[in-house]
Backbone as XML, in Angstrom:
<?xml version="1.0"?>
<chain id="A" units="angstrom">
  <residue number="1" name="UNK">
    <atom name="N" x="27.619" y="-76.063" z="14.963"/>
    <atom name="CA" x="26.353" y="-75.673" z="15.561"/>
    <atom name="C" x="25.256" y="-76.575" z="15.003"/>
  </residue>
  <residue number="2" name="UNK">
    <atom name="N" x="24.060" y="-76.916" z="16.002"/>
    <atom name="CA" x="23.052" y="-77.931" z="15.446"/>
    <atom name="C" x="21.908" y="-77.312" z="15.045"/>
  </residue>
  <residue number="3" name="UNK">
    <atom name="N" x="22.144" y="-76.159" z="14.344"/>
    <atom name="CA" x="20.763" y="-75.169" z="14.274"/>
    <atom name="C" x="20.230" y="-75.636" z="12.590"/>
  </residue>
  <residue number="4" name="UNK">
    <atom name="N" x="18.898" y="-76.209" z="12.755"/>
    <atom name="CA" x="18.132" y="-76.561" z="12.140"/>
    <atom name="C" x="18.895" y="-75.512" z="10.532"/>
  </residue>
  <residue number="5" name="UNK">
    <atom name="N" x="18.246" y="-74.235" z="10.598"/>
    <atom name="CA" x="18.140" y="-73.465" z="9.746"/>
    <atom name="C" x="19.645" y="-72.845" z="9.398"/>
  </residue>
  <residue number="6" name="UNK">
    <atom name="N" x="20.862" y="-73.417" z="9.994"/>
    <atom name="CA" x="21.938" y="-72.707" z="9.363"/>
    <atom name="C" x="22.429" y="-74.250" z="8.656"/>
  </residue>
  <residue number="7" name="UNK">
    <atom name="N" x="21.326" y="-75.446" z="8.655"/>
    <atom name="CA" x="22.237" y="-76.648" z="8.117"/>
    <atom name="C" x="21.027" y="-75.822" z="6.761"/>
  </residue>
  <residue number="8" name="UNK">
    <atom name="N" x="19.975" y="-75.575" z="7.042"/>
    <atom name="CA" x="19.122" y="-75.293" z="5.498"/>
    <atom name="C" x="20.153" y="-74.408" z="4.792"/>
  </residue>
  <residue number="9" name="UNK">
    <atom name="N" x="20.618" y="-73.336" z="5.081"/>
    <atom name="CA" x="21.064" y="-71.857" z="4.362"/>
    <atom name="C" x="22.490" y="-72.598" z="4.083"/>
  </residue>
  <residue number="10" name="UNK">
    <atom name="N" x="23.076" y="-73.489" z="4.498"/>
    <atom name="CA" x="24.119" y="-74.360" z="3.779"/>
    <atom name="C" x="23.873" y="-75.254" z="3.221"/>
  </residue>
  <residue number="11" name="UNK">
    <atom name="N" x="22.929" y="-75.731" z="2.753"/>
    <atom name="CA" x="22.622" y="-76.577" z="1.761"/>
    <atom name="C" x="22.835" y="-77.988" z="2.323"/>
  </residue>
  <residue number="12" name="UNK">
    <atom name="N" x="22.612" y="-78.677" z="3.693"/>
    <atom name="CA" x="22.639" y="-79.709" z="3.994"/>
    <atom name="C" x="21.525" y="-80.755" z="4.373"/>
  </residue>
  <residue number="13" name="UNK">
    <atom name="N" x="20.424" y="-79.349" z="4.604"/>
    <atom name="CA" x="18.925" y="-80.051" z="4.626"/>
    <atom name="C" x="18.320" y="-79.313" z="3.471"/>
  </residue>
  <residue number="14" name="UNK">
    <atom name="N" x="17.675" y="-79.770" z="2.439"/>
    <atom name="CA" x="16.765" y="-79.398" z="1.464"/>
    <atom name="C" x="15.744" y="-78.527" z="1.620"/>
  </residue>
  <residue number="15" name="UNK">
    <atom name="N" x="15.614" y="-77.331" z="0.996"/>
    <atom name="CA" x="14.469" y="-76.422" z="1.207"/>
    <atom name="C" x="14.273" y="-75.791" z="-0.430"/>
  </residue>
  <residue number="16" name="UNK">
    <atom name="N" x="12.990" y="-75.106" z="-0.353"/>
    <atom name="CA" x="12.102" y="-75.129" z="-1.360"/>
    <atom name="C" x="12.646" y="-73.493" z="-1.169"/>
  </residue>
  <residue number="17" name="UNK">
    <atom name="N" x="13.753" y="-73.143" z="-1.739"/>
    <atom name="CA" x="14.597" y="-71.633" z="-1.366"/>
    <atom name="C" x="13.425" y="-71.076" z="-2.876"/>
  </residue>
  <residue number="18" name="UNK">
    <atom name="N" x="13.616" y="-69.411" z="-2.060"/>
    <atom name="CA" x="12.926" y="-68.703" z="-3.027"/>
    <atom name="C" x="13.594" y="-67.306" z="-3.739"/>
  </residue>
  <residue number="19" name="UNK">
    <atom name="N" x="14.256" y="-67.145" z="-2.803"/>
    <atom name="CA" x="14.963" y="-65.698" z="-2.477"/>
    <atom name="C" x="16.559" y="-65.919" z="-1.848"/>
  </residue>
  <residue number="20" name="UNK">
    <atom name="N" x="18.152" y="-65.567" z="-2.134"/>
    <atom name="CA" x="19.044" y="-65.725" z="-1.639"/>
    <atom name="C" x="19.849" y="-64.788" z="-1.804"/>
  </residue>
  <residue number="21" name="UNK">
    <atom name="N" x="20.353" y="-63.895" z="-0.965"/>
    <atom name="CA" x="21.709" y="-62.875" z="-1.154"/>
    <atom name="C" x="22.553" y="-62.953" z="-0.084"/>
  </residue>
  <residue number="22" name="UNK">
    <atom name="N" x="23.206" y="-62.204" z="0.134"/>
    <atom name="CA" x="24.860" y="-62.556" z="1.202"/>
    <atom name="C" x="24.400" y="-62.455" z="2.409"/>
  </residue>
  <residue number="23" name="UNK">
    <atom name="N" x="23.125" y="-61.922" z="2.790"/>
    <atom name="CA" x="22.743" y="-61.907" z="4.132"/>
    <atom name="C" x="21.584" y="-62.698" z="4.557"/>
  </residue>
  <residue number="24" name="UNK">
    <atom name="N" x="20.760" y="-62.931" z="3.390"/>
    <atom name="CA" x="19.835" y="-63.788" z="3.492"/>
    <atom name="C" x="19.262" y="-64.857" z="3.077"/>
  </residue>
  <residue number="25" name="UNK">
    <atom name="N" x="18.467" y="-65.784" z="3.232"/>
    <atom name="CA" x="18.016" y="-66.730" z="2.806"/>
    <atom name="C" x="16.267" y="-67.050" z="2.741"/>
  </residue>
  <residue number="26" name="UNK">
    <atom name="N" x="15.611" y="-67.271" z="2.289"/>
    <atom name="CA" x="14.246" y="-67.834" z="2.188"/>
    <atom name="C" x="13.916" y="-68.964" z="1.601"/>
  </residue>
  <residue number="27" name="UNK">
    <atom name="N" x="12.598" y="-69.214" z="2.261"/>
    <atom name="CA" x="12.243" y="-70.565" z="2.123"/>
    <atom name="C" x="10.604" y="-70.969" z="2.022"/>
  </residue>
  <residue number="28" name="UNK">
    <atom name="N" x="10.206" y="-71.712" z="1.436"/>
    <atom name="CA" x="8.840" y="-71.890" z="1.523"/>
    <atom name="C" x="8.638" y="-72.459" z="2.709"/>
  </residue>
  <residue number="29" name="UNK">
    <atom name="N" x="7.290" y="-72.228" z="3.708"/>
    <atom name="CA" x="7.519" y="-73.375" z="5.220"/>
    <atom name="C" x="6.976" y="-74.361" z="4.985"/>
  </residue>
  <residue number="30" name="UNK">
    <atom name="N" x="7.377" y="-75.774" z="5.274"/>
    <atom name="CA" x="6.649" y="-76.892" z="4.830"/>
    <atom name="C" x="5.383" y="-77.190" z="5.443"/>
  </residue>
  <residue number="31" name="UNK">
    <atom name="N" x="4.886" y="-76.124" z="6.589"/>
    <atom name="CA" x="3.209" y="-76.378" z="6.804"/>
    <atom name="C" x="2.763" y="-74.997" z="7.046"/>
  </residue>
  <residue number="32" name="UNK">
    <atom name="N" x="2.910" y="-74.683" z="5.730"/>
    <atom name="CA" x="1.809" y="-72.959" z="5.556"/>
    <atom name="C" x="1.035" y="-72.913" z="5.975"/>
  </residue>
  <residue number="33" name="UNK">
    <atom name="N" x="0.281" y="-71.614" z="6.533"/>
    <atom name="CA" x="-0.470" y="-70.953" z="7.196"/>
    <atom name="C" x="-1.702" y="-70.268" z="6.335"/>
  </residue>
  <residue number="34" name="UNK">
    <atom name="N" x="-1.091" y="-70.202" z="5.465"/>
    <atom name="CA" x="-1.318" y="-69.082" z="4.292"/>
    <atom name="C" x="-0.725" y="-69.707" z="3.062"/>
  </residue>
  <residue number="35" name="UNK">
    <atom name="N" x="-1.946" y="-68.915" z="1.793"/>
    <atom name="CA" x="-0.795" y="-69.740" z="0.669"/>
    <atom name="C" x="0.361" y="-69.305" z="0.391"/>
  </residue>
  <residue number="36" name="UNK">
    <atom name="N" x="0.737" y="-67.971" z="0.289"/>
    <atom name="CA" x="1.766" y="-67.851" z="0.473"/>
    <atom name="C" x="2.646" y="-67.892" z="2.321"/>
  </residue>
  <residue number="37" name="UNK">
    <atom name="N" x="3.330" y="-68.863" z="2.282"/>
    <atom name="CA" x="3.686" y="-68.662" z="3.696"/>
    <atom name="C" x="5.370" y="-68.861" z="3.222"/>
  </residue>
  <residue number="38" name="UNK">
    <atom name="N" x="6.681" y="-67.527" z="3.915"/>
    <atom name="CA" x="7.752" y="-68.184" z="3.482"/>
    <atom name="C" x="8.345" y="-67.497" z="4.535"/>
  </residue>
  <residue number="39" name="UNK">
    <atom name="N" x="9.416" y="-68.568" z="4.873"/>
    <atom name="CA" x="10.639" y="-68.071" z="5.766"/>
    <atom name="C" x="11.586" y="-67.100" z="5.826"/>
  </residue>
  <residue number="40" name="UNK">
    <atom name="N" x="12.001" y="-66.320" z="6.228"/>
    <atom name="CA" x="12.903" y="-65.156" z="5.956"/>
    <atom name="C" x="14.295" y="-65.230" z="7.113"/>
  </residue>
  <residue number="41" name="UNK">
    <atom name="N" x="15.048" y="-65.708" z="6.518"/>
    <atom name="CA" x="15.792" y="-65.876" z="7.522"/>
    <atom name="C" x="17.292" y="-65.236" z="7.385"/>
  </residue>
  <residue number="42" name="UNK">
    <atom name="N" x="17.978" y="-64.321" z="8.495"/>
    <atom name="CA" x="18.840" y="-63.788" z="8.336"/>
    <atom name="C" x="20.628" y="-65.067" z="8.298"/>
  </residue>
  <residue number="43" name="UNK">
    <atom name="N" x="21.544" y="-65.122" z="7.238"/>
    <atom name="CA" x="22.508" y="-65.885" z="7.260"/>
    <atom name="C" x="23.368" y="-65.881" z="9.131"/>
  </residue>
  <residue number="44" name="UNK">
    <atom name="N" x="23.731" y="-64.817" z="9.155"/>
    <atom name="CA" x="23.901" y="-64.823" z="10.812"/>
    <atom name="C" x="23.464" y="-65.527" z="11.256"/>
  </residue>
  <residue number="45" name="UNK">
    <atom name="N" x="23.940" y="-66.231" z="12.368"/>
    <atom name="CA" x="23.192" y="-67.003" z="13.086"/>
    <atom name="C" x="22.790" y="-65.877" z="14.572"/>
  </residue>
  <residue number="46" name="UNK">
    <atom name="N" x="21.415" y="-65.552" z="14.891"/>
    <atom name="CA" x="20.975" y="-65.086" z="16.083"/>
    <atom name="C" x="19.751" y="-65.779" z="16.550"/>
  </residue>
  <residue number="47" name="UNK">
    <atom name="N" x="19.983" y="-66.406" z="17.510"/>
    <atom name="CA" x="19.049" y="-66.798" z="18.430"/>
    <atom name="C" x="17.675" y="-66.971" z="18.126"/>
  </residue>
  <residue number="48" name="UNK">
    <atom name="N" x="17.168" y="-65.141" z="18.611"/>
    <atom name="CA" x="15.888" y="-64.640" z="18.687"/>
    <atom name="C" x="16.120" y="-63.212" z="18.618"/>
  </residue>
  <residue number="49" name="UNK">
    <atom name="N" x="15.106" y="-62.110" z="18.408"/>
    <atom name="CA" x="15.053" y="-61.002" z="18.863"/>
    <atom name="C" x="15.676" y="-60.613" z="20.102"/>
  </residue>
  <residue number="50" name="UNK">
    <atom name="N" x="15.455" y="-61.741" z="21.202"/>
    <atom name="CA" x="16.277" y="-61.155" z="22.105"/>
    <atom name="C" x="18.167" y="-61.113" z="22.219"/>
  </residue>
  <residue number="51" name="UNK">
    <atom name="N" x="18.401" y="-61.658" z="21.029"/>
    <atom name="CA" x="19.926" y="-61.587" z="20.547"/>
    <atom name="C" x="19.968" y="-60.833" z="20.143"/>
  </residue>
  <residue number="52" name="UNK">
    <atom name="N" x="19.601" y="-59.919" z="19.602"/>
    <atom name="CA" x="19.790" y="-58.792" z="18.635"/>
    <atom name="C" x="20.844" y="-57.997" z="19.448"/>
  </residue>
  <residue number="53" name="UNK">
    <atom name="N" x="22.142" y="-57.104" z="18.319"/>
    <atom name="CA" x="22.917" y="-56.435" z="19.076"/>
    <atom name="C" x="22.755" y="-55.142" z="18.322"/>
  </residue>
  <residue number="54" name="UNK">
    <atom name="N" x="23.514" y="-54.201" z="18.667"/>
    <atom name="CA" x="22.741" y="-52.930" z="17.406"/>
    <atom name="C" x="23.975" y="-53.400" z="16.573"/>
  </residue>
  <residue number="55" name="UNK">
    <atom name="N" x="24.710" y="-53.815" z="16.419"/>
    <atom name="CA" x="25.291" y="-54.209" z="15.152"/>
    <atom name="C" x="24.411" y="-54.597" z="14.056"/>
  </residue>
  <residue number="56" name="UNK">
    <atom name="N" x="23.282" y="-54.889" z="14.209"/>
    <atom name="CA" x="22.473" y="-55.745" z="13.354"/>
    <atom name="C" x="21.236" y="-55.254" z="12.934"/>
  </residue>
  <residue number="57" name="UNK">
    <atom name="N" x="21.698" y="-53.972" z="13.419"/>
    <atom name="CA" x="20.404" y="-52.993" z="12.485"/>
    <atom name="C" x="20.131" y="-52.660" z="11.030"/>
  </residue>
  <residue number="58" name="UNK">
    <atom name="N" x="21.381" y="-52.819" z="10.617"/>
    <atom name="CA" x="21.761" y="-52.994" z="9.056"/>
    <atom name="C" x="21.447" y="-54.337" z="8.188"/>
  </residue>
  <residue number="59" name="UNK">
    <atom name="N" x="21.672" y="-55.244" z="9.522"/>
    <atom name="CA" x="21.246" y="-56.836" z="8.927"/>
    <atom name="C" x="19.634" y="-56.573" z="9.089"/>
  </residue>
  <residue number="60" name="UNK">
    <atom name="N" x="18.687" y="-56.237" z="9.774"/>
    <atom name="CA" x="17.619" y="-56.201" z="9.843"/>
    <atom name="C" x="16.867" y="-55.351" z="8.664"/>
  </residue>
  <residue number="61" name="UNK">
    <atom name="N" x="17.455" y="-54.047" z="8.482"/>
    <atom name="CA" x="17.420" y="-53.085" z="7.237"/>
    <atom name="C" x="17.280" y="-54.131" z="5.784"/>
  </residue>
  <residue number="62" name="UNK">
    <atom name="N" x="18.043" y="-55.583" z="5.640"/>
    <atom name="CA" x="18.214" y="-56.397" z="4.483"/>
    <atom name="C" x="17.350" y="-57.217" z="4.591"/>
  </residue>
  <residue number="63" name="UNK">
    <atom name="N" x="16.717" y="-57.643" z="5.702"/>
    <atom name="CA" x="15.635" y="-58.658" z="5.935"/>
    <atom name="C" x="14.500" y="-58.032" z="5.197"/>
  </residue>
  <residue number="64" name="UNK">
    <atom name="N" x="13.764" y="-57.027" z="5.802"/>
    <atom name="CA" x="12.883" y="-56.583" z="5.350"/>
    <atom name="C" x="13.191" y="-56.335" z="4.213"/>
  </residue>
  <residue number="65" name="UNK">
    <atom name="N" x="14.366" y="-55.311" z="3.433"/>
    <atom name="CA" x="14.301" y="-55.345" z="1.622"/>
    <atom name="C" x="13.698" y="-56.301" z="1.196"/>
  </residue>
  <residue number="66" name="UNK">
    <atom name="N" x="14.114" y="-57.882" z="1.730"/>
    <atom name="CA" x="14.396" y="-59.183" z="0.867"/>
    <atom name="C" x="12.546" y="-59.570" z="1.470"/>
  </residue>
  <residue number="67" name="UNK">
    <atom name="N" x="11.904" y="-58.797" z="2.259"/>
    <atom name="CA" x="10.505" y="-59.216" z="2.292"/>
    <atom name="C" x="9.792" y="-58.655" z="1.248"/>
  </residue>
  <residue number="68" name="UNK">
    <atom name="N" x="10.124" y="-57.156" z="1.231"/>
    <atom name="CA" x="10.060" y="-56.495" z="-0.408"/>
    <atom name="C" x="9.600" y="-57.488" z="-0.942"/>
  </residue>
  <residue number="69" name="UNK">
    <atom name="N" x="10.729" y="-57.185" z="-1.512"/>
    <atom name="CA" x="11.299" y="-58.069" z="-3.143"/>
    <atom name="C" x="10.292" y="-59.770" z="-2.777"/>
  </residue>
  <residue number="70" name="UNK">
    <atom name="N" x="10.384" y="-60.124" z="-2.138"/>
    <atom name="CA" x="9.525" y="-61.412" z="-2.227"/>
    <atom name="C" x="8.176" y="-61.064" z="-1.962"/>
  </residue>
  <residue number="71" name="UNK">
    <atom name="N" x="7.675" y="-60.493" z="-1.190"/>
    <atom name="CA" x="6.116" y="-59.672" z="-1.011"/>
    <atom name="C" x="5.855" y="-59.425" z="-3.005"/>
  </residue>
  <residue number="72" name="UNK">
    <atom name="N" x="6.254" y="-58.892" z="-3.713"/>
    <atom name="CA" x="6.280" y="-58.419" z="-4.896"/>
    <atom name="C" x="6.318" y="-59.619" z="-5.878"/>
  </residue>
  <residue number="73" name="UNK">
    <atom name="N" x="7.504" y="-60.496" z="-5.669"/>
    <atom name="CA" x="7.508" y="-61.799" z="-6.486"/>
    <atom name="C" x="6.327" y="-62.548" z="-6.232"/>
  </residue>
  <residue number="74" name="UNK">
    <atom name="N" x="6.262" y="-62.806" z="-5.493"/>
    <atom name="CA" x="4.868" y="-63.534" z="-4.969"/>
    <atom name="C" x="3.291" y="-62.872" z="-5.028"/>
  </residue>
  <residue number="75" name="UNK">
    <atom name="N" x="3.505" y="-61.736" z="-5.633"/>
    <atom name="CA" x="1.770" y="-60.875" z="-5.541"/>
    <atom name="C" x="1.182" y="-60.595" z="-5.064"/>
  </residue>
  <residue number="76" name="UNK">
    <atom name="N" x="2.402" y="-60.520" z="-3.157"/>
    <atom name="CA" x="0.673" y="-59.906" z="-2.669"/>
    <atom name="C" x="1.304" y="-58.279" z="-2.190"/>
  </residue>
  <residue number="77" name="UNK">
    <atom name="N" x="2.163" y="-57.935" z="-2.870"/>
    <atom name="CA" x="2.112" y="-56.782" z="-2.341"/>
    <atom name="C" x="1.162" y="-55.559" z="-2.649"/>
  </residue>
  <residue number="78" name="UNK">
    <atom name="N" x="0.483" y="-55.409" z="-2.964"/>
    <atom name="CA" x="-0.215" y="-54.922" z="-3.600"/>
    <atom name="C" x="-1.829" y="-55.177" z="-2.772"/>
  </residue>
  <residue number="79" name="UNK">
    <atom name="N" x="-2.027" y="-56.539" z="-2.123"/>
    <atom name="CA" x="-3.318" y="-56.602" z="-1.315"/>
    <atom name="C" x="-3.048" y="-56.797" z="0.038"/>
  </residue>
  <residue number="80" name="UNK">
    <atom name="N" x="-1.947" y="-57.255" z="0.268"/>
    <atom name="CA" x="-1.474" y="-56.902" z="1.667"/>
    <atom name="C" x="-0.852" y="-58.397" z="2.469"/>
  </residue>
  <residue number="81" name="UNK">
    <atom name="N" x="0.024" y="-58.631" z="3.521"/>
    <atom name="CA" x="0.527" y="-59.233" z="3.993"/>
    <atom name="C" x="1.218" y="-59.438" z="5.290"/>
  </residue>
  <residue number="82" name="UNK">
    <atom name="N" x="1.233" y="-60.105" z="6.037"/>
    <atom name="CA" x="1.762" y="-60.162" z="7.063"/>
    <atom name="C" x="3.064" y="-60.763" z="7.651"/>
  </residue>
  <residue number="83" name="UNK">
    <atom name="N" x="4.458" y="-59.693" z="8.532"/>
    <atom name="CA" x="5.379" y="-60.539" z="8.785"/>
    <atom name="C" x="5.239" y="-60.773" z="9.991"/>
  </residue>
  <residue number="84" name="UNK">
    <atom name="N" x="5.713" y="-61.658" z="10.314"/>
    <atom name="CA" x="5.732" y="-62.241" z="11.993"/>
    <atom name="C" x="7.070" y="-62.870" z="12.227"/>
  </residue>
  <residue number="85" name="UNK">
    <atom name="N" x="7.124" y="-62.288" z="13.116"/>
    <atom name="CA" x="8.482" y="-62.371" z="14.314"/>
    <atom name="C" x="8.222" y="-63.527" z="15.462"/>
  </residue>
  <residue number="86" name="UNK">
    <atom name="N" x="8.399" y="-64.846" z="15.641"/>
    <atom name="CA" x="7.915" y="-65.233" z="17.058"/>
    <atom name="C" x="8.990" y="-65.439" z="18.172"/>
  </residue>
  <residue number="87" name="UNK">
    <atom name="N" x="9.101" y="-65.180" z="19.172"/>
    <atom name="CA" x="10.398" y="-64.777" z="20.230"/>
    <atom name="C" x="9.851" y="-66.140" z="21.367"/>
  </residue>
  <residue number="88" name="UNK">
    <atom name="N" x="10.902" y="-66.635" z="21.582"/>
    <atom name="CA" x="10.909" y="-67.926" z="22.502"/>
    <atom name="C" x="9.693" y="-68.657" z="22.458"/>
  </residue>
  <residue number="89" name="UNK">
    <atom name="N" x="9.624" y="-69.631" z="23.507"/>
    <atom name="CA" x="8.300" y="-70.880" z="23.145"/>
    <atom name="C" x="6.718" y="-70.280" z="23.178"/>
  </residue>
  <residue number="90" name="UNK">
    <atom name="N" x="6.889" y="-69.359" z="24.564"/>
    <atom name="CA" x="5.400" y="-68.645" z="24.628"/>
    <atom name="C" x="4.886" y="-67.607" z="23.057"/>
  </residue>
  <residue number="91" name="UNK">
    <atom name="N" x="6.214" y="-67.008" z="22.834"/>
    <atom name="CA" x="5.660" y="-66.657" z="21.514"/>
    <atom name="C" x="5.687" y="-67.399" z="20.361"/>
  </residue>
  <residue number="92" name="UNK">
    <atom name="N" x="5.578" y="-68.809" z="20.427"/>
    <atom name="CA" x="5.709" y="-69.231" z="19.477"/>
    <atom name="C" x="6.740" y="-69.977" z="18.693"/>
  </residue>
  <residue number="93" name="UNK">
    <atom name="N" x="8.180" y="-69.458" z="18.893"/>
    <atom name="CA" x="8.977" y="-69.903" z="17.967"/>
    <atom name="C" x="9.704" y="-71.399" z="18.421"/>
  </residue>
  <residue number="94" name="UNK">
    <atom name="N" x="9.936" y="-72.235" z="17.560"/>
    <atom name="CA" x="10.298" y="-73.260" z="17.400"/>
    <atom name="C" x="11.779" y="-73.716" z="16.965"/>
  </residue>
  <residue number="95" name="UNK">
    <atom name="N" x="12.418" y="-72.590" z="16.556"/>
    <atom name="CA" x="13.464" y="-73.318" z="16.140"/>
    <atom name="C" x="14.244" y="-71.620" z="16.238"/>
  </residue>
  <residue number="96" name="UNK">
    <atom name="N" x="15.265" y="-71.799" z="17.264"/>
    <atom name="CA" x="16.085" y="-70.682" z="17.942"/>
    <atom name="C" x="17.064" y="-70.462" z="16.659"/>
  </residue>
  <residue number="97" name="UNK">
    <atom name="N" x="16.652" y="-69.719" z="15.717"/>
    <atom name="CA" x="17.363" y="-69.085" z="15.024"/>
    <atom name="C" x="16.332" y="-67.472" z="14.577"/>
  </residue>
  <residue number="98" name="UNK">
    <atom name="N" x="16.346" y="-66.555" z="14.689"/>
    <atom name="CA" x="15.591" y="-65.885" z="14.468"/>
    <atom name="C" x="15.371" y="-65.658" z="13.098"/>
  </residue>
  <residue number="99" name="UNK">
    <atom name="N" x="13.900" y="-65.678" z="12.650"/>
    <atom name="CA" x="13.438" y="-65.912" z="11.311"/>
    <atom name="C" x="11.973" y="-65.409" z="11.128"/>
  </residue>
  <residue number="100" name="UNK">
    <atom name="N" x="11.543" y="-64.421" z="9.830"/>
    <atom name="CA" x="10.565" y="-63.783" z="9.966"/>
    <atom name="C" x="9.261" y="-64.784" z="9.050"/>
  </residue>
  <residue number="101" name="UNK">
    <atom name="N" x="8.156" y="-64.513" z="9.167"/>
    <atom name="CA" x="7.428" y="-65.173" z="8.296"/>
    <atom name="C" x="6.511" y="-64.353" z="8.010"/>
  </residue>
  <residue number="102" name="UNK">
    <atom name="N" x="6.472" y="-64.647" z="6.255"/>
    <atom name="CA" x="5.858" y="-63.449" z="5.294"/>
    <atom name="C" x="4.752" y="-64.484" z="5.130"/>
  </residue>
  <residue number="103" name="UNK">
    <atom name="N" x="3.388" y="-63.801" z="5.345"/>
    <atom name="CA" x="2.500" y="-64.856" z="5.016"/>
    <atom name="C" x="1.223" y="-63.524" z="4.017"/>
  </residue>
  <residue number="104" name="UNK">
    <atom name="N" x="0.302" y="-64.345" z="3.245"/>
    <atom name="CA" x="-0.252" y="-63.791" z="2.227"/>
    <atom name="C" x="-1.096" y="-64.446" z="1.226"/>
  </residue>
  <residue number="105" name="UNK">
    <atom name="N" x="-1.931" y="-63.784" z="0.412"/>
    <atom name="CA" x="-2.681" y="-64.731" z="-0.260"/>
    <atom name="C" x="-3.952" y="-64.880" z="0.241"/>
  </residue>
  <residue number="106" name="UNK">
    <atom name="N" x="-4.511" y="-64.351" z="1.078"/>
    <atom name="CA" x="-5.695" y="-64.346" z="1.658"/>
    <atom name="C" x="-6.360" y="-63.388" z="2.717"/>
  </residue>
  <residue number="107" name="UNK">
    <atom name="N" x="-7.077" y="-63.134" z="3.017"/>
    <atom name="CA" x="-7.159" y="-61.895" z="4.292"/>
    <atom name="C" x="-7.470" y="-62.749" z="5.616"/>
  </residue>
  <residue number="108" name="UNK">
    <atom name="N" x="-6.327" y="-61.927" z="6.042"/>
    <atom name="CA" x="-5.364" y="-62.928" z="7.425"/>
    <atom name="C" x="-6.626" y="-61.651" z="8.430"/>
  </residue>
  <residue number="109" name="UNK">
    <atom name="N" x="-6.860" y="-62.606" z="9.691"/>
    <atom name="CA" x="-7.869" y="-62.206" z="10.519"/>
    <atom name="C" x="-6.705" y="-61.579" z="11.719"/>
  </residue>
  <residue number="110" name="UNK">
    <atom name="N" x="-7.427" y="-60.384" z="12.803"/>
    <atom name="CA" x="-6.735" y="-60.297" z="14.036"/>
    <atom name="C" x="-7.853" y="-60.665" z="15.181"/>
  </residue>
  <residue number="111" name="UNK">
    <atom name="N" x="-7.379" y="-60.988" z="16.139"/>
    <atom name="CA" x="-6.106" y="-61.310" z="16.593"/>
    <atom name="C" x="-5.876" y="-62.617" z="16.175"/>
  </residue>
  <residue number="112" name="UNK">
    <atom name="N" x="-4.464" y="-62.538" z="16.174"/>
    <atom name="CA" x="-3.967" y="-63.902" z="15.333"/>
    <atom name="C" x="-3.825" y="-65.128" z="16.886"/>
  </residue>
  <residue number="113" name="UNK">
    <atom name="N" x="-3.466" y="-66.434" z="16.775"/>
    <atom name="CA" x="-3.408" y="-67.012" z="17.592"/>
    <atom name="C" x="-4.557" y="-67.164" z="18.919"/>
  </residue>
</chain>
């Protein structure tokens, strides 16, 4: 498969990893938004949100833990933070692997975009 982010979570393209367990992977994004800006990405390979099967409600249940636990490592849990989901080109996403982004470190404005 030529998916950008399953050559990162195998160690074939270099990333600035922050966070790693059997289901997941993170990453710093190389053009933050925010100072804290990091990738959250499930090891599975799925698409987008619109792949989702309910098999993967349990994988989704580990995403968010692992936003936890990095929301916390990173300090902003405590003043607040934002994850974002972006689903195909109109919403945004760029690279068809579905992947959340924890962003933080500053007070993020609405509406976003």
């Amino acid at each position: 498969m030529d998916c950008l982010f399953c050559k990162i979570i195998q160690g074939e393209i270099p990333s600035a990893k922050i966070y790693e367990d059997d289901f997941v992977y993170a990453f710093r994004d190389i053009d933050p938004k925010a100072p804290t800006h990091v990738l959250i990405v499930p090891k599975k390979h799925i698409s987008s949100v619109n792949e989702l099967e309910a098999e993967d409600t349990a994988l989704l249940g580990k995403v968010y833990k692992a936003v936890q636990t990095i929301a916390a490592e990173e300090g902003i849990d405590k003043t607040g933070y934002r994850v974002v989901v972006n689903t195909l080109s109109d919403g945004g996403q760029t690279v068809a692997h579905l992947h959340f982004h924890l962003l933080g470190g500053r007070s993020l404005t609405w509406p976003p975009g």
